[in-house]
Short mmCIF file of C-alpha atoms in Angstrom, two decimals:
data_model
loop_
_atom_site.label_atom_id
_atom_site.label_comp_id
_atom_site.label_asym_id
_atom_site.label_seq_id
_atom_site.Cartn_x
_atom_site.Cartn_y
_atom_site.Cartn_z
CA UNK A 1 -37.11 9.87 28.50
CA UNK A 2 -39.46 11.11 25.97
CA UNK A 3 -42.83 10.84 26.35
CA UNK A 4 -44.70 10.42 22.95
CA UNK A 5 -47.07 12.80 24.03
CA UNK A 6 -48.62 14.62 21.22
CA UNK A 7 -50.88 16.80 22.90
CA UNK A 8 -48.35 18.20 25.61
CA UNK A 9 -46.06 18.82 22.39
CA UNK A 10 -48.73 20.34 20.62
CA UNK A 11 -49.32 22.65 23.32
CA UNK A 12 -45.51 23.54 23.74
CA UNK A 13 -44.82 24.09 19.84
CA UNK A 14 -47.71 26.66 20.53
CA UNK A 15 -46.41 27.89 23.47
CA UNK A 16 -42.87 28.51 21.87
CA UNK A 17 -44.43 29.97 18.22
CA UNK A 18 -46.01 32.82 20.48
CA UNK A 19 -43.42 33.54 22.94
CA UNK A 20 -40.25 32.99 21.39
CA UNK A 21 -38.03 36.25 19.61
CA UNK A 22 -38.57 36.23 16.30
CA UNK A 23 -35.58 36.85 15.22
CA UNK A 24 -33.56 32.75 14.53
CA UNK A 25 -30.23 33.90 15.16
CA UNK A 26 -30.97 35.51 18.44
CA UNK A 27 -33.13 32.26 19.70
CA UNK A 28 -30.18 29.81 18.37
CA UNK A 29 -27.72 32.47 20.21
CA UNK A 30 -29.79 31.96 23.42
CA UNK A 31 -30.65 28.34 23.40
CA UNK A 32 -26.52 27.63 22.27
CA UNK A 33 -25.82 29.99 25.65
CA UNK A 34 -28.55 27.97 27.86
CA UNK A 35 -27.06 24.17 26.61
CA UNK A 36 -23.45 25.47 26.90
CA UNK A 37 -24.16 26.71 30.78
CA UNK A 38 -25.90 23.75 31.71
CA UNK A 39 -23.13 21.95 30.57
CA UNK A 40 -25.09 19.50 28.09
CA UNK A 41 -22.79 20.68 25.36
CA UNK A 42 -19.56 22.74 24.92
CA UNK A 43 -19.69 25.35 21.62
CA UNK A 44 -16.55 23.67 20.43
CA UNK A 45 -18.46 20.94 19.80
CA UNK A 46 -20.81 23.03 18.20
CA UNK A 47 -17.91 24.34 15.63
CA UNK A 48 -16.57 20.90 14.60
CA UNK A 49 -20.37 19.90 13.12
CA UNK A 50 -20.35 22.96 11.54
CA UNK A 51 -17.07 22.11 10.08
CA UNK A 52 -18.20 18.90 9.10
CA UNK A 53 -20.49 19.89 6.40
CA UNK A 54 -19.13 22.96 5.21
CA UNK A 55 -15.20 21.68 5.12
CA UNK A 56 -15.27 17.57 4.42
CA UNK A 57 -19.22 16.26 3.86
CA UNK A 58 -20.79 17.79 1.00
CA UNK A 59 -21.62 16.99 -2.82
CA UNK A 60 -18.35 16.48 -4.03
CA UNK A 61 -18.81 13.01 -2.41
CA UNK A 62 -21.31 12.49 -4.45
CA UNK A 63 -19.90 13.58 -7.65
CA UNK A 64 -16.87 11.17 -7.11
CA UNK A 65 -19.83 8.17 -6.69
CA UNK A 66 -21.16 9.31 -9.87
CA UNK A 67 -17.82 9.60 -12.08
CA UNK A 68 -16.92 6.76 -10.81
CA UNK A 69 -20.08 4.86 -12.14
CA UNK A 70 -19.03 6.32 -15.69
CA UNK A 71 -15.38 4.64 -15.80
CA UNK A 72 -15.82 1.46 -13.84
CA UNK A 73 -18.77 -1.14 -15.14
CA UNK A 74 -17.92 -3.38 -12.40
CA UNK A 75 -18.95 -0.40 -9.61
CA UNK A 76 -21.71 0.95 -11.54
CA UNK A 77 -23.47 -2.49 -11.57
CA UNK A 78 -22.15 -2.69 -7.39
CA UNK A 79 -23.88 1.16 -7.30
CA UNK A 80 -27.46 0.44 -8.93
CA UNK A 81 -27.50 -3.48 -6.96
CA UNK A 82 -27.09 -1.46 -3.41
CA UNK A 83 -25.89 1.86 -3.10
CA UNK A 84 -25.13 1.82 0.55
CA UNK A 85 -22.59 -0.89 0.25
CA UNK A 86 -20.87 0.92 -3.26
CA UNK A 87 -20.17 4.66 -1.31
CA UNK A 88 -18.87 2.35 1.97
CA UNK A 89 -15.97 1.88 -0.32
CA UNK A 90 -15.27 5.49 -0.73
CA UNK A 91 -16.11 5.74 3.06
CA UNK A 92 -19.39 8.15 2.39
CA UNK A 93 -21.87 5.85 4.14
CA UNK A 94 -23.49 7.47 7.26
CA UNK A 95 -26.48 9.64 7.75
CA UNK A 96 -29.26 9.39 6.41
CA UNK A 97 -27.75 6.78 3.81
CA UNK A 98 -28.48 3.49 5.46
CA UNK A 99 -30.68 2.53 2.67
CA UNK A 100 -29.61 4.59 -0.49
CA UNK A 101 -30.70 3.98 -3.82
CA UNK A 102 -29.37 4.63 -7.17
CA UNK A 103 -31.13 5.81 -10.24
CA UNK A 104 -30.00 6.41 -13.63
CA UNK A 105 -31.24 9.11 -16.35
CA UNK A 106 -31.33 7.81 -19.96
CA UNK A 107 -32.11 9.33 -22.99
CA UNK A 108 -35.76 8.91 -21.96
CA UNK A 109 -36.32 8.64 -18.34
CA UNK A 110 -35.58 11.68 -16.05
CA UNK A 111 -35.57 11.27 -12.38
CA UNK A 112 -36.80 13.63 -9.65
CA UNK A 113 -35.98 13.25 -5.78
CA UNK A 114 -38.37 15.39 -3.54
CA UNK A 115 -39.46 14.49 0.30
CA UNK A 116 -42.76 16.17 0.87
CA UNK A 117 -43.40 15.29 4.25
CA UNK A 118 -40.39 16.69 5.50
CA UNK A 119 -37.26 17.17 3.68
CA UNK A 120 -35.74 13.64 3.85
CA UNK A 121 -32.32 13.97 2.16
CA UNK A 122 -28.45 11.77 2.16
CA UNK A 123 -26.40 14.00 4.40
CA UNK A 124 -23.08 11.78 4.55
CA UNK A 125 -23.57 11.87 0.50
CA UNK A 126 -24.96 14.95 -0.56
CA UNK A 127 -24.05 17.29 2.56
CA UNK A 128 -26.43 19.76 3.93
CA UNK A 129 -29.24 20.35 1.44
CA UNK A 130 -30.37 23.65 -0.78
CA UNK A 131 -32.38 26.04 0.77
CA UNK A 132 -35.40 25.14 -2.60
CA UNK A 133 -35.42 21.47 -1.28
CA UNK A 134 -36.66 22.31 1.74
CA UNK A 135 -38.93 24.76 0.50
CA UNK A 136 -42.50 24.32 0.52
CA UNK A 137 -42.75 25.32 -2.90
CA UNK A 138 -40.62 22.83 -4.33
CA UNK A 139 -41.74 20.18 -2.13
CA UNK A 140 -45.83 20.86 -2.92
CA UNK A 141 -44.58 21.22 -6.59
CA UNK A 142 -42.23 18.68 -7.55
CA UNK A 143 -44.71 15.54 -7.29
CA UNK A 144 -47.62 17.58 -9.03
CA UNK A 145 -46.00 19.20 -11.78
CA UNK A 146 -42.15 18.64 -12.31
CA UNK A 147 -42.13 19.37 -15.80
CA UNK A 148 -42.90 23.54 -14.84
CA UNK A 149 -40.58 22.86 -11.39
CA UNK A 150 -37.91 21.45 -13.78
CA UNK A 151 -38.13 24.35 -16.33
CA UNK A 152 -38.00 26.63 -13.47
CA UNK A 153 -34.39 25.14 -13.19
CA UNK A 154 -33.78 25.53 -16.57
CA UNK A 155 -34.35 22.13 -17.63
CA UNK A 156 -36.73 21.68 -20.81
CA UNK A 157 -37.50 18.51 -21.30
CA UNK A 158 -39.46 16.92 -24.67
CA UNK A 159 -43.18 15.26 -23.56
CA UNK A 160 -41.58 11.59 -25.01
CA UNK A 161 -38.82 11.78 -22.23
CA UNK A 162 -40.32 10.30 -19.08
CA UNK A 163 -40.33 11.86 -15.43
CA UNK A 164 -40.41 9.94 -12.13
CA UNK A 165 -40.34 11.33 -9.29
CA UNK A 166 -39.43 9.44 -5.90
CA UNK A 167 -41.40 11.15 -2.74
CA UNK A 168 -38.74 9.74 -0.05
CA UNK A 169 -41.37 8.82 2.64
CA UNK A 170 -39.21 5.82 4.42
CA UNK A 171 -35.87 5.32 5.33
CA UNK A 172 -34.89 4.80 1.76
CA UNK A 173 -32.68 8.05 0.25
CA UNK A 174 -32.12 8.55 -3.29
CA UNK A 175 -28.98 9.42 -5.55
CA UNK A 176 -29.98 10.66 -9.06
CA UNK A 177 -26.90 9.16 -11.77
CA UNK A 178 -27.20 12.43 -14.32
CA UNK A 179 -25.93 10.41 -18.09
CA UNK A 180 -22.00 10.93 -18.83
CA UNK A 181 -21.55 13.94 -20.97
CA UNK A 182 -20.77 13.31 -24.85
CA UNK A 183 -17.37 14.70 -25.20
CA UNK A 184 -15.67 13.21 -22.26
CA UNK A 185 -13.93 10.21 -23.90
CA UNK A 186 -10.92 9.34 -21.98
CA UNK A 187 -11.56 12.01 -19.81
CA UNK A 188 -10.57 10.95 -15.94
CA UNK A 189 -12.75 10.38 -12.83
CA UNK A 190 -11.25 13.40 -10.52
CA UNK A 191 -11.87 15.44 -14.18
CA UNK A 192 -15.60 14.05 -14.79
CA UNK A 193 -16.14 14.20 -11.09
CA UNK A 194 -15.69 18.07 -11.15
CA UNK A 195 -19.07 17.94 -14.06
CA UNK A 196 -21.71 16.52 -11.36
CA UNK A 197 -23.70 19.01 -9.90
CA UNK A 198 -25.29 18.77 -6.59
CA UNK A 199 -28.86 19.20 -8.43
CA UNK A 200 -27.98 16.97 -10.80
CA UNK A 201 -27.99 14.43 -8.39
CA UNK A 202 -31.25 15.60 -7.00
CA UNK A 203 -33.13 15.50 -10.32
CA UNK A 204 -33.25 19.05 -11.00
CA UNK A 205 -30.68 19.51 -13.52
CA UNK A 206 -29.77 16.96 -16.66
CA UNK A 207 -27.36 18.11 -19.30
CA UNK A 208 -23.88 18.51 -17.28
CA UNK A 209 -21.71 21.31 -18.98
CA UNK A 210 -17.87 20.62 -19.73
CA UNK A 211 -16.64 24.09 -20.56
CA UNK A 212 -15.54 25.05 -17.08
CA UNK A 213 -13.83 21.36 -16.83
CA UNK B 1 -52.18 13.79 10.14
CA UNK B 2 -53.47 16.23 8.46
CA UNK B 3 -51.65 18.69 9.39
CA UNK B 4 -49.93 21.56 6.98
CA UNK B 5 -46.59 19.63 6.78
CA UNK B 6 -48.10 17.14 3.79
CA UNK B 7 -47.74 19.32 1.12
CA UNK B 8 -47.13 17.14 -2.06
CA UNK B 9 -49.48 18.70 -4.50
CA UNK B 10 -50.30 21.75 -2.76
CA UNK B 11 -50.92 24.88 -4.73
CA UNK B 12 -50.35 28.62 -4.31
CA UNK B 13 -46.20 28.68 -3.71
CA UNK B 14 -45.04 30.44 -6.76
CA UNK B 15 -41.39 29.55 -8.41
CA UNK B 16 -39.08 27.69 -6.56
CA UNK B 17 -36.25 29.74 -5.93
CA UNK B 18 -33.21 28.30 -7.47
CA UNK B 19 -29.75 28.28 -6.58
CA UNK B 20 -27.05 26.45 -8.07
CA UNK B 21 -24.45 25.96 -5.42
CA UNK B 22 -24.90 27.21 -1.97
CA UNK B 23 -22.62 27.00 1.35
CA UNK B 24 -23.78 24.08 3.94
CA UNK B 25 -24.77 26.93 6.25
CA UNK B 26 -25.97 29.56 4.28
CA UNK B 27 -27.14 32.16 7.54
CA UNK B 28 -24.16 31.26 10.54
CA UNK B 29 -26.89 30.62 12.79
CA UNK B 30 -28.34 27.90 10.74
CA UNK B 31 -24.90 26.00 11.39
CA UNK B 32 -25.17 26.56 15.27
CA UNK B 33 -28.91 24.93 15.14
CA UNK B 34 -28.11 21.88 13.38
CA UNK B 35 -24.90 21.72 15.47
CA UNK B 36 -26.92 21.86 18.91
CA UNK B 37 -29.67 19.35 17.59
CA UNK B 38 -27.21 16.43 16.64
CA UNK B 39 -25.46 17.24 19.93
CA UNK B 40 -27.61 17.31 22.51
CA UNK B 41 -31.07 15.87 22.49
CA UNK B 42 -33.33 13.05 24.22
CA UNK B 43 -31.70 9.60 23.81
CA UNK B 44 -34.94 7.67 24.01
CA UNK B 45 -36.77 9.48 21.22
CA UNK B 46 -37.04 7.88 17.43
CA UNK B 47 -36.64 9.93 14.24
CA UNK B 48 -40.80 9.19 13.75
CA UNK B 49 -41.59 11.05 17.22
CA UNK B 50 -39.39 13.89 16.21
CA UNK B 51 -40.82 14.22 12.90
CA UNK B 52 -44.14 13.95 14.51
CA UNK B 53 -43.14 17.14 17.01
CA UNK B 54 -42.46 19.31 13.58
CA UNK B 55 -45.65 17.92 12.26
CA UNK B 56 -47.75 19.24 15.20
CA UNK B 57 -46.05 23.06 15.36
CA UNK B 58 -49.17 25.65 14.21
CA UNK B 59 -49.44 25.81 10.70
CA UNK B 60 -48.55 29.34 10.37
CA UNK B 61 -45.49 28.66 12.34
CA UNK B 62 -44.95 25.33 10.14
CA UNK B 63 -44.87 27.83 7.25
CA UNK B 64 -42.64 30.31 8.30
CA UNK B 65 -39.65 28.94 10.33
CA UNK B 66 -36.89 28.23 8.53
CA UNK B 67 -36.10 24.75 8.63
CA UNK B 68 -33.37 24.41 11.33
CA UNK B 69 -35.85 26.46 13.38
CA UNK B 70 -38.11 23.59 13.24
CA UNK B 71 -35.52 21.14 14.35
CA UNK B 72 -35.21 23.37 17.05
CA UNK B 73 -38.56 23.63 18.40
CA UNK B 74 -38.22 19.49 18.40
CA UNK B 75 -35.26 20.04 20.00
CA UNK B 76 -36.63 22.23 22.71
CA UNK B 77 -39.50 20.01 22.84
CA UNK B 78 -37.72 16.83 23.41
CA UNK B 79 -35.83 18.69 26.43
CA UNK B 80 -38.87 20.03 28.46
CA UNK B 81 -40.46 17.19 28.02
CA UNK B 82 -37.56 14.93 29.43
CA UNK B 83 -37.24 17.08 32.17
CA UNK B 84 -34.10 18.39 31.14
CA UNK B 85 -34.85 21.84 30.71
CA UNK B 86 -37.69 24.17 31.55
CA UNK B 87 -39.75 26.61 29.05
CA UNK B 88 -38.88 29.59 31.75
CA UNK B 89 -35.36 28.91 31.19
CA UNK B 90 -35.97 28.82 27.26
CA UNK B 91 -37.77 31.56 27.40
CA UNK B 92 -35.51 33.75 29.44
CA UNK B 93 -32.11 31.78 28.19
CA UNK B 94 -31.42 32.02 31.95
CA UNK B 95 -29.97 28.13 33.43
CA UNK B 96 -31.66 27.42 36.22
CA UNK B 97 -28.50 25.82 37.48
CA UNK B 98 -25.19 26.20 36.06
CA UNK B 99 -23.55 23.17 34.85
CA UNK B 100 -20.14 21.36 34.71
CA UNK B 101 -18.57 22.22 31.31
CA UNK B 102 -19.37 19.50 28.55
CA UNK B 103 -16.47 17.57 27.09
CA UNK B 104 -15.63 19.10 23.69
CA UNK B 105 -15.82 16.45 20.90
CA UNK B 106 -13.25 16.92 18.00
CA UNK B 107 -13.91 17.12 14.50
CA UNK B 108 -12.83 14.10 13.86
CA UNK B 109 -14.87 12.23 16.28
CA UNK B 110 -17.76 14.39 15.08
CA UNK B 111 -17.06 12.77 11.51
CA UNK B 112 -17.47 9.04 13.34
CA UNK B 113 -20.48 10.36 14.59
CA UNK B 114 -22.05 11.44 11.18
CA UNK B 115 -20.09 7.53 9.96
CA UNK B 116 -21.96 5.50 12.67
CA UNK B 117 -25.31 7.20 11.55
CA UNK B 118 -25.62 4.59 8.83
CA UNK B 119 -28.77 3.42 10.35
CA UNK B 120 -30.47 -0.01 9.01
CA UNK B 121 -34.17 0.15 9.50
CA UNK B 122 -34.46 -3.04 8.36
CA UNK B 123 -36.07 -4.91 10.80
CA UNK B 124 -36.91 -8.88 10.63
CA UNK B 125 -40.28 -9.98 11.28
CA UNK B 126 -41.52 -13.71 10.53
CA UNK B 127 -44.61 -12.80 8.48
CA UNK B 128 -44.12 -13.08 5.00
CA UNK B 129 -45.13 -10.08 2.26
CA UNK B 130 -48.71 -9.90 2.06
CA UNK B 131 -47.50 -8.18 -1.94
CA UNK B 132 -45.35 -9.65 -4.95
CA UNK B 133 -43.54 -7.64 -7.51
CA UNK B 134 -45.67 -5.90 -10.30
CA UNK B 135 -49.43 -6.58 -8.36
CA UNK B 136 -51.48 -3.89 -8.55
CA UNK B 137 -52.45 -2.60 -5.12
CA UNK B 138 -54.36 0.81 -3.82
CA UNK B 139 -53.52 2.63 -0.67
CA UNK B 140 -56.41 3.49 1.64
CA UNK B 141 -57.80 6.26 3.13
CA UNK B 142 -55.26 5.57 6.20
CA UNK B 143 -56.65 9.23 8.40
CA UNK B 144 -54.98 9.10 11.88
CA UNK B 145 -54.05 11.75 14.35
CA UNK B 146 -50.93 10.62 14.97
CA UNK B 147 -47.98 9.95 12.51
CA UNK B 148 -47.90 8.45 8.95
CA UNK B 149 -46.25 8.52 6.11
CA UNK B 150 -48.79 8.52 3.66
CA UNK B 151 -49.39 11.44 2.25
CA UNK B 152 -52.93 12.86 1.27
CA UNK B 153 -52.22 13.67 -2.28
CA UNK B 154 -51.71 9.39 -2.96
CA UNK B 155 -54.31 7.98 -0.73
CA UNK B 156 -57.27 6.00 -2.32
CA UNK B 157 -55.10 5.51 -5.59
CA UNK B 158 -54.08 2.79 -7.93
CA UNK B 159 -50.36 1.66 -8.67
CA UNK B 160 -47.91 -1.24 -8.65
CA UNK B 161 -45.26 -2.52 -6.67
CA UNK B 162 -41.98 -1.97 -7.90
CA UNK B 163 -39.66 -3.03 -5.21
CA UNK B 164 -39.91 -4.64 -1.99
CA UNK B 165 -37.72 -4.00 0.64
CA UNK B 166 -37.87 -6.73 3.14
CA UNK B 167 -39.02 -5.44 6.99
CA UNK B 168 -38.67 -2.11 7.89
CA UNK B 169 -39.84 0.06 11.02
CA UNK B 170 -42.97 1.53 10.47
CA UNK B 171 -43.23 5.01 11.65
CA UNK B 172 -47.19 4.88 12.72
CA UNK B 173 -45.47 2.94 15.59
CA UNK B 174 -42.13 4.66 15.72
CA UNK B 175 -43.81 7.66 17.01
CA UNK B 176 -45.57 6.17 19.58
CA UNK B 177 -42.33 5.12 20.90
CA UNK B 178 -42.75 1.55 19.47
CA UNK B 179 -40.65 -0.14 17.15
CA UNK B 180 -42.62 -2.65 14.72
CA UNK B 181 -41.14 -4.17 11.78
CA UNK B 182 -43.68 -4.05 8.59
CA UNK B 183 -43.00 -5.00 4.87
CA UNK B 184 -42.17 -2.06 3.15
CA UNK B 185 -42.71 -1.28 -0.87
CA UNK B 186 -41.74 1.16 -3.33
CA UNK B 187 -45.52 1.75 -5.27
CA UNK B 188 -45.39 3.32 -8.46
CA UNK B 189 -48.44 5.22 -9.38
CA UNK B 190 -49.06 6.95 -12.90
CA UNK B 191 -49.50 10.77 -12.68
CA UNK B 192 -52.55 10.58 -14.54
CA UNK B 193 -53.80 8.58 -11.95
CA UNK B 194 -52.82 11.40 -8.61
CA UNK B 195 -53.21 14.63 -10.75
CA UNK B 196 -56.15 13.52 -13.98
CA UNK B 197 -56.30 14.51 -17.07
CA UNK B 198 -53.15 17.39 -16.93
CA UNK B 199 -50.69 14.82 -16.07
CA UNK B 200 -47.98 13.71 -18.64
CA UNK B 201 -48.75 10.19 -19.66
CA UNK B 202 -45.27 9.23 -19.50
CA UNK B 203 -44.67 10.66 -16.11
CA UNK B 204 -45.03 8.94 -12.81
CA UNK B 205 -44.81 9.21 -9.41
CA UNK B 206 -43.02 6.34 -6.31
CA UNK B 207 -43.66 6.38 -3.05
CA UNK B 208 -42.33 3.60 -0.62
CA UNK B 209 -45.39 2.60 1.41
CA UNK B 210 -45.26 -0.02 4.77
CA UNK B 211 -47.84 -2.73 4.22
CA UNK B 212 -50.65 -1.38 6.19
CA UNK B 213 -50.85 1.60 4.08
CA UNK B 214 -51.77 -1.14 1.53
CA UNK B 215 -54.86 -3.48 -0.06
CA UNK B 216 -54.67 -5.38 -2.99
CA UNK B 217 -56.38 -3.74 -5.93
#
């Protein structure tokens, strides 16, 4: 059972940060070895999460939310009412998503997602997040001055168009709704859906190109 | 607490380095970690306590291990100190007694797995919110040791409620091991009001906030 004991973990996480390799593929290598002989977990297992996220959970889940928004009034007002309940029709709810919200970018409110306690993110949405989400650069920066953070991702925006940012310190995730393209009339959803970005739906890109559709 | 993991507003990082599309698993390892910390862990923890562990790692380490390193120091943690394995064996990736095989789990009872994960926090409480939409409130000081999830850079500040969100598990108690449903609030607060006179005035900033965080303004 766990203990709650913050000073015993204290003194282990110290413990561990001087004795441990150095190297994270050689600890992960040795701890996977340790749990697989002790029988608490068998590295097929192992494979099948891995599998998970990089085969059938990622993005494109979320880009299929976000075309759909586009085509179907009727969802979109289900989507921005309670999130949770409008990707449980597509079958996306799960971690981390138990209380998702939806926000929408207009022609003058931009939206930013950023955890910076942690790195709070919706897995069974989004997948496994980017490496700069998690980074403590983007997650000192991104409340403080998004407008530099955002230009950093090549996104410009004019002073007049608003930017709120959403620190994700409860249980509450976030989905960013980037605005339709122009140029997409009659377009369909599988087609729109291949537009949305993964960072679009994080906040850190706006303008969706439709070249490469 | 104040510890190096609250770093909204921090300064010195440089650019954020920006990719555009990445694999799940970038490094192979990385895919291993996260594997072996959804599948074996301590049953009787909470997400607050294990958030907590990360929170108390030494600030230099806090800074440097990648991020599924972190979960794995929780997870390593949360094994000792169950009793369930031993820093020598960590240490030495020696088992101090071999094991039955584990049952392999299929990918597609992995993917019920990440399904069922659809937590609710909600959590129903008799007491009424102490807030209504739109008051103005201000967040205190709030220092504890232990876990919050306040952050430092929006303590002592002025903003208004924009959404509440009925009961929900506060994490102060979560990480004690105790599970205490607590109004919770999405607070918007103007960036001119966390940052001063460089902030955009059109920009702001929300945070969702339990209702001890909270006074009326």
């Amino acid at each position: 059972m766990a203990t709650f004991d913050r000073e015993d973990a204290a003194k282990l996480a110290r413990h561990l940060h001087s004795h441990l390799p150095s190297d994270p593929a050689l600890r992960t290598k040795t701890l996977e070895s340790l749990l697989v002989e002790r029988g608490f977990v068998a590295p097929e297992t192992i494979d099948a999460w891995v599998e998970a996220y990089s085969e059938h959970i990622g993005p494109k889940r979320g880009a299929q939310v976000v075309a759909r928004s586009w085509v179907d009034p009727a969802f979109r007002a289900r989507l921005m009412d309670d999130a949770t309940a409008a990707i449980a029709e597509f079958g996306f709810d799960g971690d981390a998503t138990g209380h998702l919200k939806a926000v929408e970018n207009t022609d003058t409110q931009h939206h930013l997602i950023v955890c910076t306690l942690c790195s709070c993110y919706p897995f069974s949405l989004l997948g496994m997040s980017p490496a700069w989400y998690k980074s403590a650069a983007y997650r000192a920066r991104a409340v403080r001055e998004p407008r530099q953070v955002l230009s950093e991702f090549g996104v410009d925006l004019p002073e007049t168009v608003g930017v709120r940012v959403w620190d994700s310190t409860a249980e509450l995730r976030y989905l960013v709704v980037p605005q339709r393209p122009a140029n997409t009339d009659g377009w369909d959803e599988a087609r729109l859906a291949a537009l949305v970005t993964r960072n679009a739906m994080i906040g850190t890109a706006r303008h969706l190109k439709t070249e490469a559709a | 607490m104040d510890s190096i993991h609250d770093l909204g507003g921090k300064q010195g990082f440089g650019p954020v380095t920006v990719t555009e599309d990445e694999p799940a698993f970038p490094e192979a390892w990385e895919g291993r970690a996260y594997g072996l910390v959804q599948s074996v862990g301590d049953p009787g923890s909470t997400i607050d306590w294990f958030r907590h562990i990360v929170e108390l790692m030494p600030p230099a380490a806090y800074l440097t291990e990648p991020y599924f390193q972190k979960w794995q120091y929780v997870q390593i943690i949360e094994l000792i100190q169950a009793g369930k394995l031993s820093m020598d064996e960590v240490l030495s990736g020696q088992a101090s007694k071999p094991g039955d095989p584990a049952s392999k789990r299929s990918l597609e009872k992995v993917l019920a797995i990440i399904h069922d994960k659809n937590h609710s926090f909600e959590r129903k409480i008799d007491a009424g919110p102490a807030f209504v939409l739109n008051q103005w409130v201000r967040t205190k000081r709030h220092m504890t040791e232990g876990h919050t999830r306040l952050p430092a850079y929006a303590r002592d500040s002025l903003g208004d409620v924009i959404a509440h969100h009925g009961s929900h598990a506060l994490p102060d108690a979560g990480a004690r091991g105790e599970d205490v449903g607590e109004h919770l609030y999405t607070v918007r607060f103007t960036a001119a009001e966390l940052w001063g006179d460089e902030a955009n005035p059109n920009d702001d900033v929300t945070l969702d906030l339990w209702e001890s965080y909270l006074v009326p303004a």
